[in-house]
Amino acid sequence: MAENIHPIFDRILDRNQKEGFLNQRSKVLWFTGLSGSGKSTIAEFLEKKLFSEGYFIQLLDGDNIRTGICNNLTFSLEDRQENIRRISEVSKLFKEAGVICLNSFVSPTIDIRQMAKEIIGNEDFIEIFVNTPLEICEQRDVKGLYKKARAGEIKGFTGIDSPYEAPVNPDIEIKTEGQTVEESAIEVFNHILPLIKMD
Ligand code: ADP
């Protein structure tokens, strides 16, 4: 850390007070999975559900990150790592402010997610593996990206010509195949409720 930078975290209101104000425990819910697996759809459903139950949350995804704080990054392995590093630091700030973060990012490798976990903190990083087989994601092809990747128009696309390393021991695993969006989202909701509920 640079010599002249002095963190002031100990002089400002602490996280407990902010969590108390918001009547919730803050966590970072980290959705990982292939493109089209259902991360954003589940996170968006959950955002509405949690909000209606009185929780205060912030959703982070490619749309608000890649167009803003990470708009200078590509999809090379190095830049993907930097992307996740910045997202993790941003999530940590939200967490310290008592806010629950819903993050949906492919975050394809074990190393990348380990880095996120280290930045955010073991206790607060909740890994949610949205486990949808590649064939199903490719059939859904929500954004037409698989078609482009198969045609060679996109290089280094996760699942096609760039690896996806599944989590070994995720906190939550959701198998969306044959499930409705609501069923998948409620499954996550039931798992996380005890973690975010103020005692
Ligand atoms: P990702 O954010 O992982 O790239 P998206 O959420 O953008 O994926 O797309 C997932 C697609 O799969 C959506 O069109 C969604 O309606 C569909 N889908 C079908 N079943 C489910 C489910 N059980 N959970 C989540 N999405 C589902």
Coordinates of C-alpha atoms and ligand atoms in Angstrom, one line a residue:
M1 CA 0.0 0.0 0.0
A2 CA 1.3 3.5 -0.8
E3 CA 2.9 5.2 2.1
N4 CA 0.7 8.2 2.2
I5 CA -2.6 6.4 2.1
H6 CA -4.1 5.9 5.5
P7 CA -7.4 3.8 5.6
I8 CA -9.9 5.5 7.8
F9 CA -12.2 2.6 8.3
D10 CA -11.6 2.7 12.1
R11 CA -12.8 6.3 12.4
I12 CA -16.1 5.9 10.6
L13 CA -19.3 4.2 11.6
D14 CA -18.8 0.5 11.6
R15 CA -20.6 -2.2 9.6
N16 CA -22.6 -3.5 12.5
Q17 CA -24.3 -0.1 13.0
K18 CA -25.2 0.1 9.4
E19 CA -26.5 -3.5 9.3
G20 CA -28.6 -2.6 12.4
F21 CA -29.9 0.5 10.6
L22 CA -30.9 -1.7 7.6
N23 CA -32.1 -4.6 9.8
Q24 CA -30.1 -7.1 7.9
R25 CA -26.8 -8.9 7.7
S26 CA -24.8 -8.0 4.6
K27 CA -23.4 -10.7 2.3
V28 CA -22.1 -10.9 -1.2
L29 CA -24.1 -13.5 -3.1
W30 CA -21.8 -14.5 -6.0
F31 CA -23.5 -16.3 -8.9
T32 CA -21.1 -18.2 -11.1
G33 CA -22.0 -20.3 -14.2
L34 CA -21.8 -20.4 -18.0
S35 CA -23.3 -17.6 -20.1
G36 CA -27.0 -18.3 -20.3
S37 CA -27.0 -20.5 -17.3
G38 CA -29.5 -18.2 -15.5
K39 CA -27.4 -16.1 -13.2
S40 CA -28.9 -12.7 -14.1
T41 CA -32.4 -14.0 -14.3
I42 CA -32.3 -15.6 -10.9
A43 CA -30.5 -12.5 -9.4
E44 CA -33.1 -10.2 -10.8
F45 CA -36.0 -12.3 -9.5
L46 CA -34.3 -12.5 -6.1
E47 CA -33.7 -8.7 -6.0
K48 CA -37.4 -8.1 -6.3
K49 CA -38.3 -10.8 -3.8
L50 CA -35.8 -9.6 -1.2
F51 CA -36.8 -6.0 -1.7
S52 CA -40.5 -6.9 -1.2
E53 CA -39.4 -8.6 2.0
G54 CA -37.7 -5.4 3.3
Y55 CA -34.1 -6.1 2.4
F56 CA -31.8 -3.5 0.8
I57 CA -29.7 -4.9 -2.0
Q58 CA -27.5 -3.9 -4.9
L59 CA -27.3 -5.9 -8.1
L60 CA -24.0 -6.0 -9.9
D61 CA -23.7 -7.5 -13.4
G62 CA -21.9 -7.1 -16.7
D63 CA -24.3 -4.3 -17.7
N64 CA -23.4 -1.9 -14.9
I65 CA -19.8 -3.0 -14.4
R66 CA -18.5 -3.5 -17.9
T67 CA -20.0 -0.2 -19.1
G68 CA -18.6 1.7 -16.2
I69 CA -15.8 1.0 -13.7
C70 CA -14.4 -1.8 -16.0
N71 CA -15.1 -0.2 -19.4
N72 CA -11.4 -0.3 -20.3
L73 CA -11.1 -4.1 -19.9
T74 CA -11.2 -6.9 -22.5
F75 CA -12.1 -10.6 -22.1
S76 CA -8.5 -11.8 -21.9
L77 CA -7.7 -13.9 -18.9
E78 CA -5.7 -11.1 -17.4
D79 CA -8.5 -8.6 -17.8
R80 CA -11.1 -11.0 -16.6
Q81 CA -9.0 -11.2 -13.4
E82 CA -8.8 -7.4 -13.1
N83 CA -12.6 -7.2 -13.8
I84 CA -13.3 -9.6 -10.9
R85 CA -10.8 -7.8 -8.6
R86 CA -12.5 -4.5 -9.1
I87 CA -16.0 -6.0 -8.7
S88 CA -14.8 -7.7 -5.5
E89 CA -13.5 -4.4 -4.1
V90 CA -16.8 -2.6 -5.0
S91 CA -18.8 -5.4 -3.4
K92 CA -16.7 -5.1 -0.3
L93 CA -17.6 -1.4 0.0
F94 CA -21.3 -2.3 -0.3
K95 CA -20.9 -5.0 2.3
E96 CA -19.2 -2.6 4.7
A97 CA -22.2 -0.3 4.1
G98 CA -24.6 -3.1 5.2
V99 CA -25.9 -3.7 1.7
I100 CA -26.5 -7.2 0.3
C101 CA -24.8 -7.6 -3.1
L102 CA -26.1 -9.9 -5.8
N103 CA -23.3 -10.4 -8.3
S104 CA -23.7 -12.3 -11.5
F105 CA -20.5 -12.9 -13.4
V106 CA -19.3 -15.9 -15.3
S107 CA -16.1 -15.8 -13.2
P108 CA -14.8 -18.9 -15.0
T109 CA -11.9 -20.1 -12.9
I110 CA -11.4 -21.4 -9.4
D111 CA -8.5 -18.9 -9.0
I112 CA -10.6 -16.0 -10.0
R113 CA -13.3 -16.9 -7.5
Q114 CA -10.7 -17.6 -4.8
M115 CA -9.4 -14.1 -5.3
A116 CA -12.9 -12.7 -5.0
K117 CA -13.4 -14.7 -1.8
E118 CA -10.2 -13.4 -0.3
I119 CA -11.0 -9.8 -1.1
I120 CA -14.6 -10.0 0.2
G121 CA -13.8 -12.3 3.1
N122 CA -14.5 -16.0 3.6
E123 CA -17.6 -15.5 5.8
D124 CA -19.3 -13.0 3.5
F125 CA -18.7 -14.6 0.1
I126 CA -21.5 -16.9 -0.7
E127 CA -20.8 -18.9 -3.8
I128 CA -23.8 -19.9 -5.8
F129 CA -23.2 -22.3 -8.7
V130 CA -25.8 -22.0 -11.4
N131 CA -25.3 -25.4 -12.9
T132 CA -26.9 -25.6 -16.3
P133 CA -25.4 -27.9 -18.9
L134 CA -23.6 -26.3 -21.8
E135 CA -26.1 -27.8 -24.3
I136 CA -29.0 -26.1 -22.6
C137 CA -27.2 -22.7 -22.4
E138 CA -26.4 -23.0 -26.0
Q139 CA -30.0 -23.9 -26.9
R140 CA -31.2 -20.8 -24.9
D141 CA -28.5 -18.6 -26.5
V142 CA -30.1 -15.6 -24.9
K143 CA -27.8 -13.1 -26.5
G144 CA -26.8 -15.0 -29.6
L145 CA -23.3 -15.2 -28.3
Y146 CA -22.8 -19.0 -28.6
K147 CA -23.7 -18.9 -32.3
K148 CA -21.1 -16.2 -32.8
A149 CA -18.5 -18.1 -30.8
R150 CA -19.2 -21.3 -32.8
A151 CA -18.8 -19.3 -36.0
G152 CA -15.4 -18.0 -34.7
E153 CA -16.7 -14.4 -34.5
I154 CA -16.0 -14.3 -30.7
K155 CA -12.7 -15.7 -29.5
G156 CA -12.1 -17.1 -26.0
F157 CA -15.8 -17.6 -25.2
T158 CA -16.3 -19.5 -21.9
G159 CA -17.5 -23.1 -22.5
I160 CA -16.5 -23.0 -26.2
D161 CA -12.9 -22.1 -26.5
S162 CA -12.1 -20.9 -23.0
P163 CA -12.5 -23.2 -20.0
Y164 CA -15.1 -23.0 -17.2
E165 CA -14.0 -24.6 -14.0
A166 CA -17.0 -25.6 -11.9
P167 CA -16.9 -24.8 -8.2
V168 CA -15.7 -27.8 -6.2
N169 CA -17.7 -27.0 -3.0
P170 CA -20.2 -24.2 -3.7
D171 CA -22.3 -22.9 -0.8
I172 CA -25.4 -23.3 -3.0
E173 CA -25.9 -25.3 -6.3
I174 CA -28.9 -24.7 -8.5
K175 CA -29.7 -27.0 -11.3
T176 CA -32.0 -24.9 -13.5
E177 CA -32.7 -27.5 -16.1
G178 CA -36.4 -28.4 -15.9
Q179 CA -37.0 -25.8 -13.2
T180 CA -38.9 -22.5 -13.6
V181 CA -37.1 -19.3 -12.8
E182 CA -39.2 -18.9 -9.7
E183 CA -38.4 -22.3 -8.5
S184 CA -34.6 -21.7 -8.9
A185 CA -34.8 -18.3 -7.3
I186 CA -36.9 -19.5 -4.3
E187 CA -34.3 -22.3 -3.7
V188 CA -31.6 -19.6 -3.4
F189 CA -33.9 -17.4 -1.3
N190 CA -34.5 -20.2 1.2
H191 CA -30.8 -20.9 1.6
I192 CA -29.7 -17.3 2.1
L193 CA -32.5 -16.1 4.3
P194 CA -30.9 -17.4 7.6
L195 CA -27.7 -15.7 6.5
I196 CA -29.1 -12.2 6.0
K197 CA -31.8 -12.2 8.7
M198 CA -31.0 -10.1 11.7
D199 CA -31.2 -12.2 14.9
Ligands
ADP1 P1 -26.7 -15.5 -17.5 O1 -26.9 -14.3 -16.6 O2 -26.2 -16.7 -16.7 O3 -25.8 -15.3 -18.7 P2 -29.4 -15.2 -18.2 O4 -30.1 -15.0 -16.9 O5 -29.1 -13.9 -19.0 O6 -28.1 -16.0 -18.1 O7 -30.3 -16.1 -19.2 C1 -30.8 -17.3 -18.7 C2 -32.0 -17.7 -19.6 O8 -32.5 -19.0 -19.2 C3 -33.2 -16.7 -19.5 O9 -33.7 -16.6 -20.8 C4 -34.2 -17.5 -18.6 O10 -35.5 -17.1 -18.8 C5 -33.9 -18.9 -19.0 N1 -34.2 -19.9 -17.9 C6 -35.0 -20.9 -18.1 N2 -35.1 -21.6 -16.9 C7 -34.5 -20.9 -16.0 C8 -34.2 -21.1 -14.6 N3 -34.7 -22.1 -13.9 N4 -33.5 -20.2 -13.9 C9 -32.9 -19.2 -14.6 N5 -33.1 -18.9 -15.9 C10 -33.9 -19.8 -16.6

